[in-house]
Amino acid sequence: MDSNVSSNNSPGSTSLVSTKIVIAGGFGAGKTTLVSSVSEIPPVSTEAVMTEASREHDDTTVTPDKVTTTVAMDFGRLTLDQELIMYMFGTPGQARFWFMWDDIVRGAVGAVIVVDSRRLADSFDAVDYFEKHQTIPYVVALNKFDGELGYTIEQVREALEIGPGVPIIDFDARDRRSSGGVLTCLLEYALSRPKSGELVG
Amino acid sequence: MSYRRRKGARIRPYTFTGGRTRSRHPLMVQTLVSVADAGATPPTNLLPESQNIYRMCRETRSVAEIAAELKIPMGVTQVLLSDLADQGHVYIHPTITGHSPSENQVLERALRGLERLFQ
Ligand SMILES: Nc1nc2c(ncn2[C@@H]2O[C@H](COP(=O)(O)OP(=O)(O)O)[C@@H](O)[C@H]2O)c(=O)[nH]1
Ligand SMILES: [Mg+2]
């Protein structure tokens, strides 16, 4: 592992640049789990003020061991090469937090929508947001809580009204490689899409 | 000319935009900042919060990391960093958004980095 240079970045090394991806999805879908699986630092939460309020509104019956939700945002970090750091920002998935999303999404290379495969409806808000705004590329990552999917990928696409080109993959958020594969998929997809400055056609 | 309409009267509860950045790299949550000289002590005329930020920036850090570590709200951190940059105390690093074709090379580096880590 010679790629981890983050802890001894020489100060003033102005060639260091950063980038960001967004981890979206419903309450308890596995966003923080994904970030912890891949991040080189423990996920950091920057705000916790809405924890109580969220607990009242969110459905905790399906994941009863869940005590906190992603409240403002939490993030992890990956040093991708000597001069490039990628941050992952997890956002609260519910539509009432949309005012925060614009700021988190601005400047992001892309987004992952984490979907609890047992509760597809919980990700409507997130899919809605990225389908409507169309600002950044996104992929859908189905977190297989029970170890199996129960649907075909195309059934999921239809149920959530996900656009035709958008990659949908299944994964296990607790698994480092599996979660890393989701990030790789997003970057491949982002690179394959025409940019605004390019001619299409 | 008089402007009777009030601009910007609506204030959102959270704002990550900083608002004061002009002709340099934008300050987003993922943006890295650093001081030029790791051994330098913070100028004493700075606010205590800004002195703490200055100390943290002896190692290259992101806005989000500084806000989380010092427990300063994101928006406030951005304003203080913006001032520090205006005064020439900190350098704001470029942020890769992938929105322009010229950034594809960096995205490819990102992809290779991910493949190396998780293949
Ligand atoms: N069995 C199982 N549990 C999971 C899986 N992914 C996440 N969890 C658990 O589900 C709960 C919610 O996950 P979390 O990542 O906090 O959700 P978030 O609200 O989207 O950040 C946690 O207790 C996780 O440990 C999975 O793939 N299988
Ligand atoms: Mg979370």
CSV table of C-alpha atoms and ligand atoms in Angstrom, one decimal:
chain,number,residue,atom,x,y,z
A,1,MET,CA,0.0,0.0,0.0
A,2,ASP,CA,2.2,2.8,-1.2
A,3,SER,CA,-0.7,5.0,-2.2
A,4,ASN,CA,-1.6,6.3,1.2
A,5,VAL,CA,0.2,9.5,1.6
A,6,SER,CA,-2.5,11.6,3.2
A,7,SER,CA,-1.1,11.7,6.7
A,8,ASN,CA,2.2,13.2,5.6
A,9,ASN,CA,1.2,15.5,2.8
A,10,SER,CA,3.9,18.1,2.7
A,11,PRO,CA,2.3,21.4,3.6
A,12,GLY,CA,2.2,24.0,0.8
A,13,SER,CA,2.4,21.2,-1.7
A,14,THR,CA,0.1,23.2,-4.0
A,15,SER,CA,-0.2,20.4,-6.6
A,16,LEU,CA,-2.6,18.5,-4.3
A,17,VAL,CA,-6.1,18.6,-5.6
A,18,SER,CA,-9.4,17.1,-4.4
A,19,THR,CA,-12.6,15.9,-5.7
A,20,LYS,CA,-15.9,14.7,-4.3
A,21,ILE,CA,-18.7,12.2,-4.7
A,22,VAL,CA,-22.1,12.2,-3.0
A,23,ILE,CA,-23.5,9.2,-1.2
A,24,ALA,CA,-27.3,9.5,-1.1
A,25,GLY,CA,-30.2,7.2,-0.3
A,26,GLY,CA,-32.9,6.6,2.2
A,27,PHE,CA,-32.7,6.3,6.0
A,28,GLY,CA,-30.8,3.3,7.1
A,29,ALA,CA,-30.0,2.2,3.5
A,30,GLY,CA,-26.3,1.7,4.3
A,31,LYS,CA,-24.7,5.1,3.3
A,32,THR,CA,-22.5,5.4,6.4
A,33,THR,CA,-21.7,1.7,6.2
A,34,LEU,CA,-20.5,2.1,2.6
A,35,VAL,CA,-18.3,5.1,3.6
A,36,SER,CA,-16.8,3.3,6.6
A,37,SER,CA,-16.0,0.2,4.4
A,38,VAL,CA,-13.9,2.2,2.0
A,39,SER,CA,-12.7,5.3,3.8
A,40,GLU,CA,-9.1,5.6,5.0
A,41,ILE,CA,-10.4,7.7,8.0
A,42,PRO,CA,-13.3,6.8,10.3
A,43,PRO,CA,-16.4,8.6,8.8
A,44,VAL,CA,-16.7,12.1,10.3
A,45,SER,CA,-20.1,13.6,11.1
A,46,THR,CA,-20.1,17.4,10.9
A,47,GLU,CA,-23.5,18.1,12.5
A,48,ALA,CA,-25.7,16.1,14.9
A,49,VAL,CA,-28.3,18.5,15.8
A,50,MET,CA,-31.2,16.9,14.0
A,51,THR,CA,-30.8,13.4,15.4
A,52,GLU,CA,-33.7,13.6,17.7
A,53,ALA,CA,-36.1,15.2,15.2
A,54,SER,CA,-35.1,12.6,12.6
A,55,ARG,CA,-35.8,9.8,15.0
A,56,GLU,CA,-39.3,10.9,15.4
A,57,HIS,CA,-40.1,11.0,11.8
A,58,ASP,CA,-38.1,8.2,10.4
A,59,ASP,CA,-39.4,4.7,10.3
A,60,THR,CA,-37.2,2.7,12.6
A,61,THR,CA,-39.3,-0.5,12.6
A,62,VAL,CA,-37.4,-2.2,9.8
A,63,THR,CA,-34.0,-1.5,11.2
A,64,PRO,CA,-34.7,-1.4,14.9
A,65,ASP,CA,-31.1,-1.4,16.0
A,66,LYS,CA,-30.6,2.0,14.3
A,67,VAL,CA,-30.2,4.8,16.8
A,68,THR,CA,-29.0,7.7,14.7
A,69,THR,CA,-29.5,8.8,11.1
A,70,THR,CA,-27.3,10.8,8.8
A,71,VAL,CA,-28.1,14.2,10.1
A,72,ALA,CA,-26.2,16.9,8.4
A,73,MET,CA,-23.6,15.0,6.5
A,74,ASP,CA,-20.9,12.6,7.1
A,75,PHE,CA,-17.8,12.1,5.1
A,76,GLY,CA,-14.9,9.8,4.4
A,77,ARG,CA,-11.6,10.2,2.5
A,78,LEU,CA,-9.6,8.3,-0.1
A,79,THR,CA,-6.1,9.2,-1.2
A,80,LEU,CA,-6.2,8.1,-4.9
A,81,ASP,CA,-2.6,9.1,-5.8
A,82,GLN,CA,0.1,11.4,-4.5
A,83,GLU,CA,-1.7,14.5,-5.7
A,84,LEU,CA,-5.4,13.5,-5.6
A,85,ILE,CA,-7.8,13.0,-2.7
A,86,MET,CA,-11.4,12.0,-3.1
A,87,TYR,CA,-14.0,12.8,-0.4
A,88,MET,CA,-17.3,11.0,0.0
A,89,PHE,CA,-20.1,12.9,1.4
A,90,GLY,CA,-23.2,11.1,2.8
A,91,THR,CA,-26.4,13.2,2.8
A,92,PRO,CA,-29.7,12.7,4.5
A,93,GLY,CA,-32.0,11.1,1.9
A,94,GLN,CA,-35.4,12.6,2.8
A,95,ALA,CA,-36.9,15.3,0.7
A,96,ARG,CA,-37.2,17.6,3.7
A,97,PHE,CA,-33.4,17.9,3.5
A,98,TRP,CA,-33.3,18.9,-0.1
A,99,PHE,CA,-32.2,22.4,0.7
A,100,MET,CA,-28.9,20.9,1.8
A,101,TRP,CA,-28.5,18.7,-1.2
A,102,ASP,CA,-27.8,21.5,-3.6
A,103,ASP,CA,-24.8,22.6,-1.6
A,104,ILE,CA,-23.5,19.1,-1.2
A,105,VAL,CA,-24.1,18.1,-4.8
A,106,ARG,CA,-22.5,21.3,-6.2
A,107,GLY,CA,-19.1,20.5,-7.7
A,108,ALA,CA,-19.4,16.7,-7.2
A,109,VAL,CA,-18.1,14.3,-9.8
A,110,GLY,CA,-21.1,12.1,-9.3
A,111,ALA,CA,-23.4,10.4,-6.8
A,112,VAL,CA,-24.2,6.9,-5.6
A,113,ILE,CA,-27.8,6.3,-4.4
A,114,VAL,CA,-27.7,3.5,-1.9
A,115,VAL,CA,-30.9,1.5,-1.9
A,116,ASP,CA,-32.0,-1.0,0.7
A,117,SER,CA,-33.2,-3.7,-1.6
A,118,ARG,CA,-36.0,-4.6,0.9
A,119,ARG,CA,-37.4,-1.1,1.0
A,120,LEU,CA,-37.2,0.3,-2.6
A,121,ALA,CA,-39.7,3.1,-1.9
A,122,ASP,CA,-37.4,4.7,0.6
A,123,SER,CA,-35.1,5.8,-2.2
A,124,PHE,CA,-37.9,7.6,-4.3
A,125,ASP,CA,-36.8,11.0,-3.0
A,126,ALA,CA,-33.2,10.5,-3.9
A,127,VAL,CA,-33.9,9.1,-7.3
A,128,ASP,CA,-36.3,11.9,-7.9
A,129,TYR,CA,-33.7,14.5,-7.0
A,130,PHE,CA,-31.0,13.2,-9.3
A,131,GLU,CA,-33.5,12.4,-12.2
A,132,LYS,CA,-35.0,15.9,-12.0
A,133,HIS,CA,-31.8,17.9,-11.6
A,134,GLN,CA,-29.7,15.9,-14.1
A,135,THR,CA,-26.7,17.9,-13.0
A,136,ILE,CA,-24.3,15.1,-12.1
A,137,PRO,CA,-24.0,11.4,-13.1
A,138,TYR,CA,-25.3,8.9,-10.6
A,139,VAL,CA,-25.4,5.2,-10.2
A,140,VAL,CA,-27.8,3.1,-8.1
A,141,ALA,CA,-26.2,0.6,-5.6
A,142,LEU,CA,-28.6,-2.0,-4.3
A,143,ASN,CA,-27.5,-3.0,-0.8
A,144,LYS,CA,-28.5,-6.7,-0.3
A,145,PHE,CA,-29.5,-6.8,3.4
A,146,ASP,CA,-30.8,-10.3,3.2
A,147,GLY,CA,-28.0,-11.5,0.9
A,148,GLU,CA,-30.3,-11.7,-2.1
A,149,LEU,CA,-32.1,-9.3,-4.3
A,150,GLY,CA,-35.5,-10.6,-4.9
A,151,TYR,CA,-35.9,-8.6,-8.1
A,152,THR,CA,-34.2,-8.3,-11.4
A,153,ILE,CA,-32.2,-5.1,-12.1
A,154,GLU,CA,-34.7,-4.1,-14.8
A,155,GLN,CA,-37.6,-4.5,-12.3
A,156,VAL,CA,-35.8,-2.2,-10.0
A,157,ARG,CA,-35.2,0.3,-12.8
A,158,GLU,CA,-38.9,0.3,-13.7
A,159,ALA,CA,-40.1,0.5,-10.1
A,160,LEU,CA,-37.9,3.5,-9.2
A,161,GLU,CA,-38.2,5.1,-12.7
A,162,ILE,CA,-34.5,5.2,-13.2
A,163,GLY,CA,-33.3,6.5,-16.5
A,164,PRO,CA,-32.2,3.9,-19.1
A,165,GLY,CA,-28.4,4.6,-19.2
A,166,VAL,CA,-28.0,4.7,-15.4
A,167,PRO,CA,-25.9,1.8,-14.0
A,168,ILE,CA,-27.7,-0.3,-11.3
A,169,ILE,CA,-25.5,-2.7,-9.4
A,170,ASP,CA,-26.0,-4.9,-6.4
A,171,PHE,CA,-23.4,-4.9,-3.6
A,172,ASP,CA,-22.8,-5.4,0.1
A,173,ALA,CA,-22.1,-2.1,1.9
A,174,ARG,CA,-20.2,-3.9,4.7
A,175,ASP,CA,-17.7,-5.3,2.2
A,176,ARG,CA,-14.7,-3.1,1.3
A,177,ARG,CA,-14.2,-4.5,-2.2
A,178,SER,CA,-17.8,-4.6,-3.0
A,179,SER,CA,-18.3,-1.0,-1.9
A,180,GLY,CA,-15.1,0.0,-3.7
A,181,GLY,CA,-16.5,-1.6,-6.8
A,182,VAL,CA,-19.5,0.8,-6.6
A,183,LEU,CA,-17.2,3.8,-6.6
A,184,THR,CA,-15.3,2.4,-9.5
A,185,CYS,CA,-18.5,2.0,-11.4
A,186,LEU,CA,-19.5,5.6,-10.8
A,187,LEU,CA,-16.1,6.9,-12.0
A,188,GLU,CA,-16.3,4.7,-15.2
A,189,TYR,CA,-19.8,6.0,-15.8
A,190,ALA,CA,-18.8,9.6,-15.2
A,191,LEU,CA,-15.9,9.3,-17.7
A,192,SER,CA,-18.2,7.7,-20.3
A,193,ARG,CA,-20.7,10.5,-20.3
A,194,PRO,CA,-20.3,13.5,-22.6
A,195,LYS,CA,-19.4,16.7,-20.8
A,196,SER,CA,-21.2,19.9,-21.2
A,197,GLY,CA,-18.2,21.4,-23.1
A,198,GLU,CA,-18.2,18.5,-25.6
A,199,LEU,CA,-20.2,18.3,-28.8
A,200,VAL,CA,-22.7,15.5,-28.8
A,201,GLY,CA,-23.8,13.8,-32.0
B,1,MET,CA,-30.4,55.2,-9.1
B,2,SER,CA,-32.0,53.7,-6.1
B,3,TYR,CA,-32.7,50.0,-5.6
B,4,ARG,CA,-35.9,49.5,-3.6
B,5,ARG,CA,-35.9,45.8,-3.9
B,6,ARG,CA,-34.0,44.0,-1.3
B,7,LYS,CA,-31.6,41.5,-2.6
B,8,GLY,CA,-30.7,38.3,-0.8
B,9,ALA,CA,-33.2,38.8,1.9
B,10,ARG,CA,-33.9,35.1,2.2
B,11,ILE,CA,-31.3,33.4,4.3
B,12,ARG,CA,-31.1,29.6,4.2
B,13,PRO,CA,-30.4,27.7,7.4
B,14,TYR,CA,-27.4,26.1,5.9
B,15,THR,CA,-25.2,27.6,3.2
B,16,PHE,CA,-22.0,26.0,2.0
B,17,THR,CA,-21.3,28.6,-0.6
B,18,GLY,CA,-19.2,31.0,1.5
B,19,GLY,CA,-20.2,33.8,-0.7
B,20,ARG,CA,-17.1,35.9,-0.6
B,21,THR,CA,-14.9,34.0,-3.0
B,22,ARG,CA,-14.1,36.0,-6.0
B,23,SER,CA,-11.2,35.5,-8.3
B,24,ARG,CA,-9.7,32.4,-6.8
B,25,HIS,CA,-10.6,28.8,-6.5
B,26,PRO,CA,-14.0,28.2,-5.0
B,27,LEU,CA,-14.3,27.0,-1.4
B,28,MET,CA,-16.4,23.9,-1.3
B,29,VAL,CA,-16.7,21.3,1.4
B,30,GLN,CA,-14.1,19.1,-0.3
B,31,THR,CA,-11.7,21.9,-1.2
B,32,LEU,CA,-8.2,21.6,0.2
B,33,VAL,CA,-6.4,24.5,2.0
B,34,SER,CA,-2.9,24.9,3.3
B,35,VAL,CA,-0.5,27.4,4.6
B,36,ALA,CA,2.8,28.0,2.8
B,37,ASP,CA,5.1,27.5,5.7
B,38,ALA,CA,4.5,24.6,8.1
B,39,GLY,CA,6.6,26.2,10.8
B,40,ALA,CA,4.9,29.5,10.8
B,41,THR,CA,3.0,30.7,13.8
B,42,PRO,CA,-0.5,32.3,13.2
B,43,PRO,CA,-0.5,36.1,13.0
B,44,THR,CA,-1.6,37.4,16.4
B,45,ASN,CA,-4.1,39.8,14.9
B,46,LEU,CA,-6.3,37.0,13.8
B,47,LEU,CA,-9.4,35.8,15.6
B,48,PRO,CA,-8.8,32.8,17.9
B,49,GLU,CA,-10.9,30.6,15.5
B,50,SER,CA,-8.9,31.8,12.6
B,51,GLN,CA,-5.6,31.1,14.5
B,52,ASN,CA,-6.9,27.5,15.1
B,53,ILE,CA,-7.7,27.2,11.4
B,54,TYR,CA,-4.3,28.5,10.4
B,55,ARG,CA,-2.6,25.9,12.7
B,56,MET,CA,-4.7,23.1,11.1
B,57,CYS,CA,-3.7,24.2,7.6
B,58,ARG,CA,0.0,23.5,8.3
B,59,GLU,CA,-1.1,20.2,6.9
B,60,THR,CA,-3.2,20.3,3.8
B,61,ARG,CA,-6.8,19.8,4.9
B,62,SER,CA,-10.3,20.0,3.4
B,63,VAL,CA,-12.9,22.6,4.5
B,64,ALA,CA,-15.0,19.8,5.9
B,65,GLU,CA,-12.2,18.3,7.9
B,66,ILE,CA,-11.4,21.7,9.5
B,67,ALA,CA,-15.1,22.4,10.3
B,68,ALA,CA,-15.5,18.9,11.9
B,69,GLU,CA,-12.2,19.0,13.8
B,70,LEU,CA,-12.7,22.5,15.2
B,71,LYS,CA,-16.5,22.1,15.6
B,72,ILE,CA,-17.1,25.3,13.7
B,73,PRO,CA,-20.2,25.3,11.4
B,74,MET,CA,-19.4,24.7,7.7
B,75,GLY,CA,-20.6,28.1,6.6
B,76,VAL,CA,-18.6,30.0,9.2
B,77,THR,CA,-15.5,27.9,8.4
B,78,GLN,CA,-15.8,29.0,4.8
B,79,VAL,CA,-16.1,32.6,5.6
B,80,LEU,CA,-13.1,32.5,7.9
B,81,LEU,CA,-11.0,30.6,5.4
B,82,SER,CA,-12.1,33.0,2.7
B,83,ASP,CA,-10.8,35.9,4.8
B,84,LEU,CA,-7.5,34.1,5.5
B,85,ALA,CA,-7.1,33.5,1.8
B,86,ASP,CA,-7.9,37.2,1.0
B,87,GLN,CA,-5.2,38.2,3.5
B,88,GLY,CA,-2.7,35.8,1.8
B,89,HIS,CA,-2.4,33.5,4.8
B,90,VAL,CA,-3.8,30.3,3.2
B,91,TYR,CA,-3.7,28.8,-0.3
B,92,ILE,CA,-7.0,27.4,-1.7
B,93,HIS,CA,-6.3,24.3,-3.9
B,94,PRO,CA,-8.1,23.6,-7.1
B,95,THR,CA,-11.1,21.3,-6.9
B,96,ILE,CA,-11.9,18.8,-9.6
B,97,THR,CA,-15.6,18.7,-10.5
B,98,GLY,CA,-15.3,16.6,-13.7
B,99,HIS,CA,-17.7,19.0,-15.4
B,100,SER,CA,-15.3,20.1,-18.1
B,101,PRO,CA,-13.6,17.8,-20.6
B,102,SER,CA,-10.2,19.2,-19.6
B,103,GLU,CA,-10.6,17.4,-16.3
B,104,ASN,CA,-10.9,13.9,-17.8
B,105,GLN,CA,-7.3,13.2,-17.2
B,106,VAL,CA,-7.7,13.7,-13.5
B,107,LEU,CA,-10.9,11.6,-13.5
B,108,GLU,CA,-8.9,8.8,-15.2
B,109,ARG,CA,-6.3,9.1,-12.5
B,110,ALA,CA,-9.1,8.8,-9.9
B,111,LEU,CA,-10.4,5.7,-11.6
B,112,ARG,CA,-6.9,4.1,-11.7
B,113,GLY,CA,-6.5,5.0,-8.0
B,114,LEU,CA,-9.8,3.3,-7.2
B,115,GLU,CA,-8.9,0.2,-9.3
B,116,ARG,CA,-5.6,0.0,-7.5
B,117,LEU,CA,-7.3,0.1,-4.1
B,118,PHE,CA,-10.2,-2.1,-4.7
B,119,GLN,CA,-9.6,-4.1,-8.0
C,1,LIG,N1,-27.4,-7.1,7.5
C,1,LIG,C1,-27.0,-6.0,6.9
C,1,LIG,N2,-26.9,-4.9,7.6
C,1,LIG,C2,-26.5,-3.8,7.1
C,1,LIG,C3,-26.0,-3.7,5.7
C,1,LIG,N3,-25.6,-2.5,5.4
C,1,LIG,C4,-25.8,-1.7,6.5
C,1,LIG,N4,-26.3,-2.5,7.5
C,1,LIG,C5,-26.8,-2.0,8.8
C,1,LIG,O1,-27.9,-1.2,8.7
C,1,LIG,C6,-27.9,-0.1,9.6
C,1,LIG,C7,-28.0,1.2,8.8
C,1,LIG,O2,-26.9,1.4,8.0
C,1,LIG,P1,-26.2,2.9,7.9
C,1,LIG,O3,-25.0,2.7,7.0
C,1,LIG,O4,-26.1,3.5,9.2
C,1,LIG,O5,-27.4,3.7,7.1
C,1,LIG,P2,-27.5,5.2,6.6
C,1,LIG,O6,-28.6,5.8,7.4
C,1,LIG,O7,-27.8,5.1,5.2
C,1,LIG,O8,-26.2,5.8,6.8
C,1,LIG,C8,-26.6,-0.2,10.4
C,1,LIG,O9,-26.9,-0.8,11.6
C,1,LIG,C9,-25.8,-1.1,9.5
C,1,LIG,O10,-24.9,-1.9,10.3
C,1,LIG,C10,-26.0,-5.0,5.0
C,1,LIG,O11,-25.6,-5.1,3.8
C,1,LIG,N5,-26.5,-6.1,5.6
C,2,MG,MG,-25.7,7.4,8.0
